[in-house]
Amino acid sequence: KQEVTQIPAALSVPEGENLVLNCSFTDSAIYNLQWFRQDPGKGLTSLLLIQSSQREQTSGRLNASLDKSSGRSTLYIAASQPGDSATYLCAVRLGLRDAGGTSYGKLTFGQGTILTVHP
Amino acid sequence: EPEVTQTPSHQVTQMGQEVILRCVPISNHLYFYWYRQILGQKVEFLVSFYNNEISEKSEIFDDQFSVERPDGSNFTLKIRSTKLEDSAMYFCASRRGTGGGNEQYFGPGTRLTVT
């Protein structure tokens, strides 16, 4: 069974710092990995998706890397701003055929990292 | 930009009552999902739906739950007889699939409170 863990559980940094959020998963036979942002009481906003064949993806100040063989991904946020304060979730999708048969795309989520960026 | 919408945003119901949560996925998407998040816990997969049938479901998705795509736009989750432990935020998601992208797009959620 796929387990996804995120470290740290919470992070508080001053504005302007570069920071790294970590995600690890137990089953390396993934199809892709998605990073989301969740604001309090709100839905999930997709930030980046990395296919299993890719090593990294970039969007603005965000960069996500993937090391499938070691079961790890990192989300790098450059020059953090107070508006980046939110919970960041990592989610993995298993490969098209897992031990139990075909996966139709269900995501397995980590518990999230709560990020606070203070001015 | 197209988005997934969900109604209602908040539903309060009494234990034992039936509830229907509604979602409108992005119009050209083919794969649909329901997830839930109990307060303070991880987002959990409930069910996936493709080609007008359930393609995968979790252990949570027992006989009390059902999903339907009654027309070309809506996707619903029904809970027949709600329990206190069904209180959670329920998220609908959709994905284009078939060469059109693997990203799942989530709606804003419906907060279900069972009293």
Coordinates of N, CA, C and O in Angstrom, one line a residue, chain A residues 3-4 31-32 34 36 38 41-44 46-49 51 89 93 102-107 109-111, chain B residues 31 33 35 37 41-45 48 50 55-56 58-59 89 91 95 102-109 111:
Chain A
E3 N 2.3 4.7 0.9 CA 2.3 5.7 2.0 C 3.1 6.9 1.5 O 4.1 6.8 1.0
V4 N 2.5 8.1 1.8 CA 3.2 9.3 1.5 C 3.4 10.1 2.7 O 2.5 10.3 3.5
Y31 N 3.2 6.8 -11.4 CA 2.9 7.3 -12.7 C 3.3 8.8 -12.8 O 3.9 9.3 -13.7
N32 N 2.8 9.5 -11.7 CA 3.2 10.9 -11.6 C 3.0 11.4 -10.2 O 2.6 10.6 -9.3
Q34 N 2.0 15.0 -7.9 CA 1.4 16.4 -8.0 C 1.6 17.1 -6.7 O 1.4 16.5 -5.6
F36 N 0.2 20.3 -4.5 CA -1.0 21.2 -4.4 C -0.8 22.2 -3.3 O 0.0 22.0 -2.3
Q38 N -3.2 24.3 -0.4 CA -4.5 24.4 0.2 C -4.5 25.5 1.2 O -3.8 25.5 2.2
G41 N -9.6 26.0 4.9 CA -11.1 25.9 4.6 C -11.4 25.9 3.1 O -12.5 26.0 2.7
K42 N -10.4 25.8 2.3 CA -10.6 25.9 0.9 C -10.2 24.6 0.1 O -9.7 23.6 0.7
G43 N -10.4 24.7 -1.2 CA -10.0 23.5 -2.0 C -8.5 23.4 -2.3 O -7.7 24.1 -1.7
L44 N -8.2 22.5 -3.2 CA -6.8 22.2 -3.5 C -6.5 22.9 -4.9 O -7.2 22.6 -5.9
S46 N -3.8 23.0 -7.9 CA -2.6 22.3 -8.4 C -1.5 23.3 -8.7 O -1.7 24.3 -9.3
L47 N -0.3 22.9 -8.2 CA 0.9 23.8 -8.5 C 1.7 23.2 -9.6 O 2.1 23.9 -10.5
L48 N 2.1 22.0 -9.5 CA 3.0 21.4 -10.4 C 2.7 19.9 -10.5 O 2.3 19.2 -9.5
L49 N 2.9 19.3 -11.7 CA 2.8 17.9 -11.9 C 4.1 17.4 -12.5 O 4.5 18.0 -13.5
Q51 N 5.8 14.1 -14.3 CA 5.6 12.7 -14.7 C 6.7 11.8 -14.2 O 7.8 12.3 -13.9
L89 N 0.5 20.2 -0.2 CA 0.3 18.8 -0.2 C 1.0 18.1 -1.4 O 1.0 18.7 -2.5
R93 N 0.4 9.3 -7.8 CA -0.5 8.4 -8.6 C 0.3 7.2 -9.0 O 1.4 7.3 -9.6
T102 N -5.3 -2.3 -12.7 CA -5.2 -1.0 -13.3 C -5.6 0.1 -12.4 O -6.7 0.0 -11.8
S103 N -4.8 1.1 -12.3 CA -5.2 2.3 -11.5 C -5.8 3.3 -12.4 O -5.2 3.6 -13.5
Y104 N -6.9 3.8 -12.1 CA -7.5 4.9 -12.9 C -7.2 6.3 -12.4 O -8.0 7.2 -12.7
G105 N -6.1 6.4 -11.7 CA -5.6 7.7 -11.4 C -5.8 8.2 -10.0 O -5.7 9.4 -9.8
K106 N -6.2 7.3 -9.1 CA -6.4 7.8 -7.7 C -5.1 8.3 -7.2 O -4.0 7.8 -7.4
L107 N -5.2 9.4 -6.4 CA -4.1 10.0 -5.8 C -4.0 9.6 -4.3 O -5.1 9.5 -3.7
F109 N -2.4 11.0 -0.9 CA -1.8 12.3 -0.4 C -1.0 12.1 0.9 O -1.2 11.2 1.7
G110 N 0.0 13.0 1.0 CA 0.7 13.2 2.3 C -0.2 14.1 3.2 O -1.2 14.6 2.8
Q111 N 0.3 14.2 4.4 CA -0.5 15.0 5.4 C -0.3 16.5 5.3 O -1.0 17.3 5.9
Chain B
Y31 N -12.4 11.7 -16.6 CA -12.3 10.9 -15.4 C -12.7 11.8 -14.2 O -12.3 13.0 -14.1
Y33 N -13.6 12.1 -9.9 CA -13.2 11.5 -8.6 C -13.9 12.2 -7.4 O -14.3 13.4 -7.5
Y35 N -13.0 12.7 -3.2 CA -12.1 12.5 -2.1 C -12.8 13.2 -0.9 O -13.7 14.0 -1.0
Q37 N -11.8 14.8 3.2 CA -10.7 15.2 4.2 C -11.4 15.5 5.5 O -12.1 16.5 5.7
Q41 N -6.9 15.7 9.1 CA -6.4 14.5 8.5 C -6.1 14.6 7.1 O -6.3 15.6 6.5
K42 N -5.5 13.5 6.5 CA -5.1 13.6 5.1 C -6.3 13.6 4.2 O -7.4 13.1 4.6
V43 N -6.1 14.0 3.0 CA -7.1 13.9 1.9 C -7.1 12.4 1.5 O -6.1 11.8 1.3
E44 N -8.3 11.8 1.5 CA -8.4 10.4 1.2 C -9.3 10.1 -0.1 O -10.3 10.8 -0.2
F45 N -8.8 9.2 -0.9 CA -9.6 8.8 -2.1 C -10.8 8.1 -1.7 O -10.8 7.2 -0.8
S48 N -13.4 6.6 -8.1 CA -13.1 7.2 -9.4 C -14.2 6.6 -10.4 O -14.7 5.5 -10.2
Y50 N -15.4 6.5 -14.6 CA -15.0 6.7 -16.0 C -15.9 5.9 -16.9 O -16.3 4.8 -16.5
S55 N -14.7 3.0 -11.6 CA -13.5 2.2 -12.0 C -12.7 1.8 -10.8 O -11.9 0.8 -10.9
E56 N -12.8 2.5 -9.7 CA -12.0 2.1 -8.5 C -12.7 2.7 -7.3 O -13.2 3.8 -7.4
S58 N -12.4 2.9 -2.7 CA -11.6 2.6 -1.5 C -12.5 1.8 -0.5 O -13.8 1.7 -0.8
E59 N -11.9 1.4 0.6 CA -12.7 0.7 1.6 C -13.7 1.6 2.2 O -14.7 1.1 2.8
M89 N -14.8 17.4 4.8 CA -14.8 18.2 3.5 C -14.8 17.2 2.4 O -13.9 16.3 2.4
F91 N -14.3 16.6 -1.6 CA -13.8 17.3 -2.8 C -14.1 16.4 -4.1 O -13.9 15.2 -4.1
R95 N -10.2 14.9 -14.5 CA -9.0 14.9 -15.2 C -9.3 14.6 -16.7 O -10.2 13.8 -17.0
N102 N -2.7 14.8 -17.4 CA -2.9 13.9 -16.3 C -3.1 14.6 -15.0 O -3.3 14.0 -14.0
E103 N -3.2 15.9 -15.1 CA -3.4 16.7 -13.9 C -4.8 16.6 -13.4 O -5.8 16.7 -14.2
Q104 N -5.0 16.4 -12.1 CA -6.3 16.4 -11.5 C -6.6 17.8 -11.0 O -5.8 18.4 -10.3
Y105 N -7.8 18.3 -11.3 CA -8.3 19.6 -10.9 C -9.4 19.4 -9.9 O -10.3 18.7 -10.1
F106 N -9.2 20.1 -8.8 CA -10.1 19.9 -7.6 C -11.1 21.1 -7.5 O -10.8 22.2 -7.8
G107 N -12.3 20.8 -7.1 CA -13.3 21.8 -6.8 C -13.0 22.4 -5.4 O -12.1 21.9 -4.7
P108 N -13.8 23.4 -5.0 CA -13.6 24.1 -3.7 C -14.1 23.3 -2.5 O -13.8 23.6 -1.4
G109 N -14.8 22.2 -2.7 CA -15.2 21.3 -1.6 C -16.6 21.6 -1.1 O -17.1 22.8 -1.2
R111 N -18.4 21.2 2.6 CA -18.2 20.9 4.0 C -19.5 20.2 4.5 O -20.5 20.9 4.6

